[in-house]
Each structure stands twice: as structure tokens, then as C-alpha cells.
Amino acid sequence: MENVYSEKDLKKGRKTLSGAAVIAAGGLVSKIFGAVYRIILIALLGAEGLGAYQTVFPAYCLFLDISSSGVPAATSKLVSERPERGKEILNKSLYVFASLGAAFSVIMAVFSKGMAWFQGNRYGYIMYVVISPAIALVAILSCFKGYFQGNGNMYPTGITQITEQIIKIAFGYYMIRAVYDLKAKVTMAVFAVTVSEIAAVSAIFIIYGIHSLKEKKNDLSVSFLYDNDGQRIAADKINGKKIFAAALPITLASLAFPLADVLESAIFLRGFGDTGNAL
């Protein structure tokens, strides 16, 4: 029986499986480190401190999902369809989503007192301030992840996931122990999230720089620019609107849980009547 699968198809299949394995392994290791960090937080912050630490994340995750949840999939899809224009798509993605992430970072910082008051934890506003830069950083990181995934390279995603967790554990542990007031300890634990994203973005910049140097040595074939008859293909316009439209369905689908968590956290804190008991 004639083999209907070409060597190219088999290589592509192996690459896809390898990429899936890398993503799965990175996610697993990241979850393990995340569990370790939670154990450290319980030991260093206690029940009330851990409760205070968790209050910031419903609003943070809501803004994070709006600005970056659909970005990797949308960017990856467009890059895989137009590999010769990958950097153009990356630049447009950064323009749209880094701007959106930066806007939500500013909103969270500016309205930090209002959000803390809405939750019934008005003295926790500083946590919103110190974690707000992470929203823009994650948006930037998501664009680069999508770019590499569209090129079939899953290693940067795995590397940055693990980098985030290692830096968060190391920084969080030492900074929590360096201060004595419970509020300061919780603030340091939250700030560790921002520091971990700074480390992850730095790592992805280094990876992208190395990738760009290699790409210069191996220029893409001009076959991408011509059809089979040798006629030049008119390039369609890649704009931010197209990238945003591709990310929008995923973004909308991801908002249900963060919205519910924001409302739930406010109801829970206010419902107890005493912030300490609620935390």
C-alpha cells in the first residue's frame, strides 16, 4: 500500500508532538513551583496574610485576561499562516496589546484605592500598585510567546514559565523574611509577581535576540513572495485591528471566571463584617 504521508508531514507531526511535550512539561514544572510557593506563603504569612495576598488577584486576573489572554493564540495563528511576515505581526501585536496592557496597568495603579475599598479591604491598595506593572509585562510576554509558537518553537514559552516561578519563589521568600510587619510581608509577596514577570520578559528578549541573529544567517526563501507561476504575490495588510479581532473571541470567553471572582471577593470580605475574619 502506498504511503500517503510524506517525510515532510512526518517531520511536521513530530515537531508538533515535541512542541506539545515542551509546553506540557513547562506547565507541569511551573505548577509544581507554584504549589511550593503557596506552601512558603502559608508558612511565612499565616492564614490572614495569605487571605490578604489573595484579594488582589481577582481584579489583577480580570485586567490580565482582557489585555493578554487571547494574544498567544491569535499571534501564533497569524504567524503560522504568514511566516515570512512574522516580525511584522509581532510588532503589530506589541503595538496593540502592550499599549492595552500599559493602559490597564495605569488604571489599576490610579484606581487602586477605589478597588480596595470596593472589596472591603481599603488598606490593601498598595498591593494593587505594586502588581500593576505586571499587566503590561504579561501582555508583552504573550506577544512574544505567540510569535515563537507560530514559528513552531515552544521552548521560549516553557523557559519563561519556569523562570517566572523560580524568580517569584526566590525573591518572595527572601523579601518576605526581610520585613516584619504583616502588611509589608504581603506587599513583598505580591511584588514578587511583578519581579518574576520582569525576569520572564528579560529572558524572552534574550531568546528573541539570539533568534534574530540566527535568522539573519538563514534568510527566508523568496518563494514566500511569489506564486507557483513566478508572479509576485501582493501582500495583504497586517494591522492591529486584524490581530485584535483574532484575539477577541478567546478574550471574551476567558472573562467569566475573573468577573465572578471580583464580585465574589467583594461579597465575601464585606459579608463577614470584619476584614480580619474574612481574610
PDB file of C-alpha atoms in Angstrom:
ATOM      1  CA  MET A   1       0.000   0.000   0.000  1.00  0.00           C
ATOM      2  CA  GLU A   2       1.364   3.399  -0.943  1.00  0.00           C
ATOM      3  CA  ASN A   3       2.453   5.591   1.932  1.00  0.00           C
ATOM      4  CA  VAL A   4       0.260   8.684   1.762  1.00  0.00           C
ATOM      5  CA  TYR A   5       2.362  10.604   4.293  1.00  0.00           C
ATOM      6  CA  SER A   6       5.452  12.417   3.058  1.00  0.00           C
ATOM      7  CA  GLU A   7       8.621  12.823   5.066  1.00  0.00           C
ATOM      8  CA  LYS A   8       7.740  16.495   5.439  1.00  0.00           C
ATOM      9  CA  ASP A   9       4.375  15.583   7.003  1.00  0.00           C
ATOM     10  CA  LEU A  10       6.053  13.175   9.413  1.00  0.00           C
ATOM     11  CA  LYS A  11       8.622  15.769  10.453  1.00  0.00           C
ATOM     12  CA  LYS A  12       5.864  18.315  10.986  1.00  0.00           C
ATOM     13  CA  GLY A  13       3.927  15.815  13.103  1.00  0.00           C
ATOM     14  CA  ARG A  14       6.983  15.011  15.214  1.00  0.00           C
ATOM     15  CA  LYS A  15       7.676  18.720  15.690  1.00  0.00           C
ATOM     16  CA  THR A  16       4.091  19.309  16.801  1.00  0.00           C
ATOM     17  CA  LEU A  17       4.259  16.462  19.326  1.00  0.00           C
ATOM     18  CA  SER A  18       7.623  17.692  20.562  1.00  0.00           C
ATOM     19  CA  GLY A  19       6.240  21.207  20.977  1.00  0.00           C
ATOM     20  CA  ALA A  20       3.210  19.904  22.869  1.00  0.00           C
ATOM     21  CA  ALA A  21       5.501  17.928  25.164  1.00  0.00           C
ATOM     22  CA  VAL A  22       7.599  21.028  25.874  1.00  0.00           C
ATOM     23  CA  ILE A  23       4.508  23.100  26.704  1.00  0.00           C
ATOM     24  CA  ALA A  24       3.126  20.323  28.929  1.00  0.00           C
ATOM     25  CA  ALA A  25       6.436  19.831  30.734  1.00  0.00           C
ATOM     26  CA  GLY A  26       6.877  23.566  31.259  1.00  0.00           C
ATOM     27  CA  GLY A  27       3.335  23.864  32.573  1.00  0.00           C
ATOM     28  CA  LEU A  28       3.805  20.904  34.940  1.00  0.00           C
ATOM     29  CA  VAL A  29       7.075  22.224  36.370  1.00  0.00           C
ATOM     30  CA  SER A  30       5.509  25.673  36.677  1.00  0.00           C
ATOM     31  CA  LYS A  31       2.540  24.246  38.620  1.00  0.00           C
ATOM     32  CA  ILE A  32       4.871  22.364  40.963  1.00  0.00           C
ATOM     33  CA  PHE A  33       6.851  25.537  41.677  1.00  0.00           C
ATOM     34  CA  GLY A  34       3.578  27.402  42.156  1.00  0.00           C
ATOM     35  CA  ALA A  35       2.496  24.861  44.764  1.00  0.00           C
ATOM     36  CA  VAL A  36       5.861  25.218  46.514  1.00  0.00           C
ATOM     37  CA  TYR A  37       5.411  28.995  46.615  1.00  0.00           C
ATOM     38  CA  ARG A  38       1.956  28.602  48.127  1.00  0.00           C
ATOM     39  CA  ILE A  39       3.415  26.413  50.894  1.00  0.00           C
ATOM     40  CA  ILE A  40       6.079  29.072  51.549  1.00  0.00           C
ATOM     41  CA  LEU A  41       3.402  31.774  51.719  1.00  0.00           C
ATOM     42  CA  ILE A  42       1.333  29.803  54.226  1.00  0.00           C
ATOM     43  CA  ALA A  43       4.403  29.317  56.411  1.00  0.00           C
ATOM     44  CA  LEU A  44       5.566  32.956  56.237  1.00  0.00           C
ATOM     45  CA  LEU A  45       2.289  34.884  56.079  1.00  0.00           C
ATOM     46  CA  GLY A  46      -0.158  32.770  58.064  1.00  0.00           C
ATOM     47  CA  ALA A  47      -3.863  32.471  57.317  1.00  0.00           C
ATOM     48  CA  GLU A  48      -4.719  36.176  57.447  1.00  0.00           C
ATOM     49  CA  GLY A  49      -1.663  37.181  55.419  1.00  0.00           C
ATOM     50  CA  LEU A  50      -2.411  34.601  52.748  1.00  0.00           C
ATOM     51  CA  GLY A  51      -6.013  35.812  52.631  1.00  0.00           C
ATOM     52  CA  ALA A  52      -4.834  39.392  52.115  1.00  0.00           C
ATOM     53  CA  TYR A  53      -2.412  38.206  49.417  1.00  0.00           C
ATOM     54  CA  GLN A  54      -5.230  36.535  47.510  1.00  0.00           C
ATOM     55  CA  THR A  55      -7.547  39.554  47.475  1.00  0.00           C
ATOM     56  CA  VAL A  56      -5.546  41.355  44.793  1.00  0.00           C
ATOM     57  CA  PHE A  57      -5.701  38.582  42.213  1.00  0.00           C
ATOM     58  CA  PRO A  58      -9.364  38.647  41.091  1.00  0.00           C
ATOM     59  CA  ALA A  59      -9.030  42.196  39.693  1.00  0.00           C
ATOM     60  CA  TYR A  60      -5.473  41.530  38.501  1.00  0.00           C
ATOM     61  CA  CYS A  61      -6.547  38.417  36.590  1.00  0.00           C
ATOM     62  CA  LEU A  62      -9.512  40.274  35.095  1.00  0.00           C
ATOM     63  CA  PHE A  63      -7.277  43.002  33.642  1.00  0.00           C
ATOM     64  CA  LEU A  64      -4.725  40.389  32.635  1.00  0.00           C
ATOM     65  CA  ASP A  65      -7.283  38.378  30.688  1.00  0.00           C
ATOM     66  CA  ILE A  66      -8.626  41.444  28.888  1.00  0.00           C
ATOM     67  CA  SER A  67      -5.173  42.579  27.776  1.00  0.00           C
ATOM     68  CA  SER A  68      -3.419  39.299  27.036  1.00  0.00           C
ATOM     69  CA  SER A  69      -5.429  36.054  27.304  1.00  0.00           C
ATOM     70  CA  GLY A  70      -6.119  35.724  23.565  1.00  0.00           C
ATOM     71  CA  VAL A  71      -2.793  37.126  22.390  1.00  0.00           C
ATOM     72  CA  PRO A  72      -0.637  33.982  22.118  1.00  0.00           C
ATOM     73  CA  ALA A  73      -3.260  32.062  20.138  1.00  0.00           C
ATOM     74  CA  ALA A  74      -4.079  34.988  17.815  1.00  0.00           C
ATOM     75  CA  THR A  75      -0.452  35.908  17.144  1.00  0.00           C
ATOM     76  CA  SER A  76       0.539  32.267  16.751  1.00  0.00           C
ATOM     77  CA  LYS A  77      -2.219  31.657  14.200  1.00  0.00           C
ATOM     78  CA  LEU A  78      -1.290  34.682  12.086  1.00  0.00           C
ATOM     79  CA  VAL A  79       2.447  33.946  12.213  1.00  0.00           C
ATOM     80  CA  SER A  80       1.937  30.307  11.219  1.00  0.00           C
ATOM     81  CA  GLU A  81      -0.158  31.438   8.243  1.00  0.00           C
ATOM     82  CA  ARG A  82       2.368  34.106   7.173  1.00  0.00           C
ATOM     83  CA  PRO A  83       5.806  33.036   8.472  1.00  0.00           C
ATOM     84  CA  GLU A  84       7.604  35.450   6.144  1.00  0.00           C
ATOM     85  CA  ARG A  85       5.837  38.328   7.899  1.00  0.00           C
ATOM     86  CA  GLY A  86       6.259  37.060  11.434  1.00  0.00           C
ATOM     87  CA  LYS A  87       8.185  40.068  12.721  1.00  0.00           C
ATOM     88  CA  GLU A  88       5.657  42.446  11.226  1.00  0.00           C
ATOM     89  CA  ILE A  89       2.856  40.590  13.007  1.00  0.00           C
ATOM     90  CA  LEU A  90       4.855  40.597  16.250  1.00  0.00           C
ATOM     91  CA  ASN A  91       5.408  44.347  16.017  1.00  0.00           C
ATOM     92  CA  LYS A  92       1.716  44.982  15.386  1.00  0.00           C
ATOM     93  CA  SER A  93       0.769  42.693  18.276  1.00  0.00           C
ATOM     94  CA  LEU A  94       3.119  44.546  20.586  1.00  0.00           C
ATOM     95  CA  TYR A  95       1.722  47.885  19.459  1.00  0.00           C
ATOM     96  CA  VAL A  96      -1.862  46.822  20.230  1.00  0.00           C
ATOM     97  CA  PHE A  97      -1.532  44.652  23.309  1.00  0.00           C
ATOM     98  CA  ALA A  98       1.434  46.271  25.023  1.00  0.00           C
ATOM     99  CA  SER A  99      -0.493  49.540  24.777  1.00  0.00           C
ATOM    100  CA  LEU A 100      -3.619  47.857  26.158  1.00  0.00           C
ATOM    101  CA  GLY A 101      -1.636  46.228  28.955  1.00  0.00           C
ATOM    102  CA  ALA A 102       0.044  49.524  29.824  1.00  0.00           C
ATOM    103  CA  ALA A 103      -3.356  51.231  29.936  1.00  0.00           C
ATOM    104  CA  PHE A 104      -4.722  48.651  32.384  1.00  0.00           C
ATOM    105  CA  SER A 105      -1.533  48.895  34.466  1.00  0.00           C
ATOM    106  CA  VAL A 106      -2.147  52.630  34.828  1.00  0.00           C
ATOM    107  CA  ILE A 107      -5.853  52.101  35.560  1.00  0.00           C
ATOM    108  CA  MET A 108      -5.087  49.588  38.317  1.00  0.00           C
ATOM    109  CA  ALA A 109      -2.493  51.897  39.910  1.00  0.00           C
ATOM    110  CA  VAL A 110      -4.636  55.032  39.676  1.00  0.00           C
ATOM    111  CA  PHE A 111      -7.823  53.394  40.959  1.00  0.00           C
ATOM    112  CA  SER A 112      -6.088  51.154  43.498  1.00  0.00           C
ATOM    113  CA  LYS A 113      -7.759  52.791  46.499  1.00  0.00           C
ATOM    114  CA  GLY A 114     -11.188  52.564  44.901  1.00  0.00           C
ATOM    115  CA  MET A 115     -10.775  48.870  44.061  1.00  0.00           C
ATOM    116  CA  ALA A 116      -9.506  48.079  47.547  1.00  0.00           C
ATOM    117  CA  TRP A 117     -12.464  49.955  49.036  1.00  0.00           C
ATOM    118  CA  PHE A 118     -14.897  48.092  46.757  1.00  0.00           C
ATOM    119  CA  GLN A 119     -13.543  44.811  48.082  1.00  0.00           C
ATOM    120  CA  GLY A 120     -13.819  45.986  51.644  1.00  0.00           C
ATOM    121  CA  ASN A 121     -10.044  45.823  52.135  1.00  0.00           C
ATOM    122  CA  ARG A 122      -9.250  49.516  51.743  1.00  0.00           C
ATOM    123  CA  TYR A 123      -5.822  49.276  53.347  1.00  0.00           C
ATOM    124  CA  GLY A 124      -4.640  46.784  50.744  1.00  0.00           C
ATOM    125  CA  TYR A 125      -4.452  49.319  47.919  1.00  0.00           C
ATOM    126  CA  ILE A 126      -0.650  49.259  47.880  1.00  0.00           C
ATOM    127  CA  MET A 127      -0.835  45.661  46.610  1.00  0.00           C
ATOM    128  CA  TYR A 128      -2.662  46.851  43.507  1.00  0.00           C
ATOM    129  CA  VAL A 129       0.042  49.463  42.922  1.00  0.00           C
ATOM    130  CA  VAL A 130       2.995  47.068  43.142  1.00  0.00           C
ATOM    131  CA  ILE A 131       1.411  44.404  40.930  1.00  0.00           C
ATOM    132  CA  SER A 132       0.046  46.788  38.293  1.00  0.00           C
ATOM    133  CA  PRO A 133       3.210  46.814  36.083  1.00  0.00           C
ATOM    134  CA  ALA A 134       2.891  43.054  35.682  1.00  0.00           C
ATOM    135  CA  ILE A 135      -0.185  43.513  33.475  1.00  0.00           C
ATOM    136  CA  ALA A 136       1.810  45.333  30.786  1.00  0.00           C
ATOM    137  CA  LEU A 137       4.723  42.909  31.166  1.00  0.00           C
ATOM    138  CA  VAL A 138       2.491  39.852  30.661  1.00  0.00           C
ATOM    139  CA  ALA A 139       0.933  41.464  27.565  1.00  0.00           C
ATOM    140  CA  ILE A 140       4.426  41.935  26.068  1.00  0.00           C
ATOM    141  CA  LEU A 141       5.404  38.396  27.034  1.00  0.00           C
ATOM    142  CA  SER A 142       2.235  36.978  25.442  1.00  0.00           C
ATOM    143  CA  CYS A 143       3.051  38.607  22.095  1.00  0.00           C
ATOM    144  CA  PHE A 144       6.497  37.018  22.004  1.00  0.00           C
ATOM    145  CA  LYS A 145       5.110  33.641  23.084  1.00  0.00           C
ATOM    146  CA  GLY A 146       2.619  33.769  20.217  1.00  0.00           C
ATOM    147  CA  TYR A 147       5.362  34.714  17.762  1.00  0.00           C
ATOM    148  CA  PHE A 148       7.557  31.769  18.745  1.00  0.00           C
ATOM    149  CA  GLN A 149       4.653  29.328  18.887  1.00  0.00           C
ATOM    150  CA  GLY A 150       3.618  30.416  15.395  1.00  0.00           C
ATOM    151  CA  ASN A 151       7.121  29.509  14.258  1.00  0.00           C
ATOM    152  CA  GLY A 152       6.785  26.094  15.893  1.00  0.00           C
ATOM    153  CA  ASN A 153       9.196  26.916  18.719  1.00  0.00           C
ATOM    154  CA  MET A 154       7.640  26.109  22.103  1.00  0.00           C
ATOM    155  CA  TYR A 155      10.817  26.299  24.175  1.00  0.00           C
ATOM    156  CA  PRO A 156      10.586  30.060  24.941  1.00  0.00           C
ATOM    157  CA  THR A 157       7.140  29.514  26.463  1.00  0.00           C
ATOM    158  CA  GLY A 158       8.413  26.702  28.697  1.00  0.00           C
ATOM    159  CA  ILE A 159      11.554  28.613  29.666  1.00  0.00           C
ATOM    160  CA  THR A 160       9.663  31.757  30.641  1.00  0.00           C
ATOM    161  CA  GLN A 161       7.064  29.801  32.632  1.00  0.00           C
ATOM    162  CA  ILE A 162       9.787  28.181  34.728  1.00  0.00           C
ATOM    163  CA  THR A 163      11.765  31.443  35.014  1.00  0.00           C
ATOM    164  CA  GLU A 164       8.700  33.221  36.409  1.00  0.00           C
ATOM    165  CA  GLN A 165       8.204  30.666  39.143  1.00  0.00           C
ATOM    166  CA  ILE A 166      11.845  30.377  40.181  1.00  0.00           C
ATOM    167  CA  ILE A 167      12.282  34.146  40.471  1.00  0.00           C
ATOM    168  CA  LYS A 168       8.970  34.521  42.286  1.00  0.00           C
ATOM    169  CA  ILE A 169       9.932  31.911  44.874  1.00  0.00           C
ATOM    170  CA  ALA A 170      13.463  33.248  45.378  1.00  0.00           C
ATOM    171  CA  PHE A 171      12.536  36.937  45.545  1.00  0.00           C
ATOM    172  CA  GLY A 172       9.346  36.361  47.506  1.00  0.00           C
ATOM    173  CA  TYR A 173      10.997  34.163  50.131  1.00  0.00           C
ATOM    174  CA  TYR A 174      13.893  36.498  50.875  1.00  0.00           C
ATOM    175  CA  MET A 175      11.901  39.738  50.747  1.00  0.00           C
ATOM    176  CA  ILE A 176       9.105  38.410  52.967  1.00  0.00           C
ATOM    177  CA  ARG A 177      11.689  37.392  55.539  1.00  0.00           C
ATOM    178  CA  ALA A 178      13.432  40.777  55.252  1.00  0.00           C
ATOM    179  CA  VAL A 179      10.434  42.712  56.623  1.00  0.00           C
ATOM    180  CA  TYR A 180       8.495  42.295  59.861  1.00  0.00           C
ATOM    181  CA  ASP A 181       5.113  43.969  59.504  1.00  0.00           C
ATOM    182  CA  LEU A 182       2.423  41.653  58.106  1.00  0.00           C
ATOM    183  CA  LYS A 183       1.218  44.252  55.603  1.00  0.00           C
ATOM    184  CA  ALA A 184       4.787  44.709  54.349  1.00  0.00           C
ATOM    185  CA  LYS A 185       5.242  40.940  54.064  1.00  0.00           C
ATOM    186  CA  VAL A 186       2.070  40.605  51.975  1.00  0.00           C
ATOM    187  CA  THR A 187       3.137  43.533  49.791  1.00  0.00           C
ATOM    188  CA  MET A 188       6.514  41.865  49.140  1.00  0.00           C
ATOM    189  CA  ALA A 189       4.774  38.600  48.247  1.00  0.00           C
ATOM    190  CA  VAL A 190       2.614  40.442  45.700  1.00  0.00           C
ATOM    191  CA  PHE A 191       5.564  42.449  44.374  1.00  0.00           C
ATOM    192  CA  ALA A 192       7.364  39.148  43.726  1.00  0.00           C
ATOM    193  CA  VAL A 193       4.836  38.542  40.926  1.00  0.00           C
ATOM    194  CA  THR A 194       5.923  41.751  39.176  1.00  0.00           C
ATOM    195  CA  VAL A 195       9.601  40.907  39.631  1.00  0.00           C
ATOM    196  CA  SER A 196       9.014  37.444  38.154  1.00  0.00           C
ATOM    197  CA  GLU A 197       7.404  38.980  35.069  1.00  0.00           C
ATOM    198  CA  ILE A 198      10.344  41.374  34.669  1.00  0.00           C
ATOM    199  CA  ALA A 199      12.638  38.333  34.689  1.00  0.00           C
ATOM    200  CA  ALA A 200      10.449  36.466  32.185  1.00  0.00           C
ATOM    201  CA  VAL A 201      10.312  39.426  29.780  1.00  0.00           C
ATOM    202  CA  SER A 202      14.096  39.834  30.069  1.00  0.00           C
ATOM    203  CA  ALA A 203      14.520  36.141  29.247  1.00  0.00           C
ATOM    204  CA  ILE A 204      12.233  36.357  26.190  1.00  0.00           C
ATOM    205  CA  PHE A 205      14.126  39.429  24.940  1.00  0.00           C
ATOM    206  CA  ILE A 206      17.402  37.491  25.123  1.00  0.00           C
ATOM    207  CA  ILE A 207      15.863  34.499  23.351  1.00  0.00           C
ATOM    208  CA  TYR A 208      14.410  36.752  20.655  1.00  0.00           C
ATOM    209  CA  GLY A 209      17.776  38.469  20.170  1.00  0.00           C
ATOM    210  CA  ILE A 210      19.516  35.124  19.645  1.00  0.00           C
ATOM    211  CA  HIS A 211      16.725  34.013  17.323  1.00  0.00           C
ATOM    212  CA  SER A 212      17.053  37.207  15.249  1.00  0.00           C
ATOM    213  CA  LEU A 213      20.802  36.726  14.840  1.00  0.00           C
ATOM    214  CA  LYS A 214      20.281  33.158  13.612  1.00  0.00           C
ATOM    215  CA  GLU A 215      17.508  34.294  11.275  1.00  0.00           C
ATOM    216  CA  LYS A 216      19.841  36.780   9.583  1.00  0.00           C
ATOM    217  CA  LYS A 217      22.195  33.938   8.738  1.00  0.00           C
ATOM    218  CA  ASN A 218      19.347  31.870   7.295  1.00  0.00           C
ATOM    219  CA  ASP A 219      17.240  34.215   5.218  1.00  0.00           C
ATOM    220  CA  LEU A 220      13.757  33.028   4.294  1.00  0.00           C
ATOM    221  CA  SER A 221      13.286  31.734   0.795  1.00  0.00           C
ATOM    222  CA  VAL A 222      11.892  34.203  -1.736  1.00  0.00           C
ATOM    223  CA  SER A 223       9.313  31.542  -2.623  1.00  0.00           C
ATOM    224  CA  PHE A 224       7.157  33.124   0.057  1.00  0.00           C
ATOM    225  CA  LEU A 225       6.897  36.237  -2.107  1.00  0.00           C
ATOM    226  CA  TYR A 226       5.869  34.549  -5.375  1.00  0.00           C
ATOM    227  CA  ASP A 227       3.223  32.131  -6.512  1.00  0.00           C
ATOM    228  CA  ASN A 228       3.879  28.932  -8.460  1.00  0.00           C
ATOM    229  CA  ASP A 229       3.858  30.820 -11.757  1.00  0.00           C
ATOM    230  CA  GLY A 230       6.536  33.194 -10.602  1.00  0.00           C
ATOM    231  CA  GLN A 231       4.144  36.093 -10.152  1.00  0.00           C
ATOM    232  CA  ARG A 232       4.749  38.336  -7.183  1.00  0.00           C
ATOM    233  CA  ILE A 233       2.015  37.990  -4.545  1.00  0.00           C
ATOM    234  CA  ALA A 234       0.508  41.236  -3.333  1.00  0.00           C
ATOM    235  CA  ALA A 235       0.963  41.393   0.419  1.00  0.00           C
ATOM    236  CA  ASP A 236      -2.225  41.892   2.352  1.00  0.00           C
ATOM    237  CA  LYS A 237      -2.146  44.488   5.074  1.00  0.00           C
ATOM    238  CA  ILE A 238      -1.407  43.258   8.572  1.00  0.00           C
ATOM    239  CA  ASN A 239      -2.910  45.720  11.018  1.00  0.00           C
ATOM    240  CA  GLY A 240      -3.688  45.864  14.684  1.00  0.00           C
ATOM    241  CA  LYS A 241      -7.412  45.586  14.054  1.00  0.00           C
ATOM    242  CA  LYS A 242      -6.996  42.164  12.446  1.00  0.00           C
ATOM    243  CA  ILE A 243      -4.862  40.893  15.323  1.00  0.00           C
ATOM    244  CA  PHE A 244      -7.266  42.264  17.919  1.00  0.00           C
ATOM    245  CA  ALA A 245     -10.214  40.643  16.124  1.00  0.00           C
ATOM    246  CA  ALA A 246      -8.420  37.283  16.158  1.00  0.00           C
ATOM    247  CA  ALA A 247      -7.807  37.548  19.922  1.00  0.00           C
ATOM    248  CA  LEU A 248     -11.261  38.876  20.871  1.00  0.00           C
ATOM    249  CA  PRO A 249     -13.252  35.576  20.980  1.00  0.00           C
ATOM    250  CA  ILE A 250     -10.708  33.956  23.300  1.00  0.00           C
ATOM    251  CA  THR A 251     -10.570  37.066  25.455  1.00  0.00           C
ATOM    252  CA  LEU A 252     -14.357  37.228  25.859  1.00  0.00           C
ATOM    253  CA  ALA A 253     -14.570  33.520  26.656  1.00  0.00           C
ATOM    254  CA  SER A 254     -11.970  33.884  29.405  1.00  0.00           C
ATOM    255  CA  LEU A 255     -13.679  36.721  31.294  1.00  0.00           C
ATOM    256  CA  ALA A 256     -16.418  34.765  33.063  1.00  0.00           C
ATOM    257  CA  PHE A 257     -14.337  33.397  35.938  1.00  0.00           C
ATOM    258  CA  PRO A 258     -12.344  36.598  36.690  1.00  0.00           C
ATOM    259  CA  LEU A 259     -15.543  38.670  36.738  1.00  0.00           C
ATOM    260  CA  ALA A 260     -17.180  36.203  39.108  1.00  0.00           C
ATOM    261  CA  ASP A 261     -14.079  36.187  41.329  1.00  0.00           C
ATOM    262  CA  VAL A 262     -14.044  40.001  41.582  1.00  0.00           C
ATOM    263  CA  LEU A 263     -17.672  40.077  42.720  1.00  0.00           C
ATOM    264  CA  GLU A 264     -17.251  37.072  44.973  1.00  0.00           C
ATOM    265  CA  SER A 265     -14.224  38.550  46.749  1.00  0.00           C
ATOM    266  CA  ALA A 266     -16.119  41.800  47.449  1.00  0.00           C
ATOM    267  CA  ILE A 267     -19.203  39.940  48.712  1.00  0.00           C
ATOM    268  CA  PHE A 268     -17.077  37.646  50.861  1.00  0.00           C
ATOM    269  CA  LEU A 269     -15.000  40.364  52.523  1.00  0.00           C
ATOM    270  CA  ARG A 270     -17.966  42.635  53.144  1.00  0.00           C
ATOM    271  CA  GLY A 271     -20.245  39.800  54.221  1.00  0.00           C
ATOM    272  CA  PHE A 272     -18.181  38.910  57.283  1.00  0.00           C
ATOM    273  CA  GLY A 273     -18.320  42.448  58.631  1.00  0.00           C
ATOM    274  CA  ASP A 274     -14.778  42.056  59.937  1.00  0.00           C
ATOM    275  CA  THR A 275     -11.924  42.152  57.441  1.00  0.00           C
ATOM    276  CA  GLY A 276      -9.590  40.091  59.623  1.00  0.00           C
ATOM    277  CA  ASN A 277     -12.046  37.212  59.955  1.00  0.00           C
ATOM    278  CA  ALA A 278     -12.876  37.336  56.235  1.00  0.00           C
ATOM    279  CA  LEU A 279      -9.210  37.206  55.267  1.00  0.00           C
TER     280      LEU A 279
END
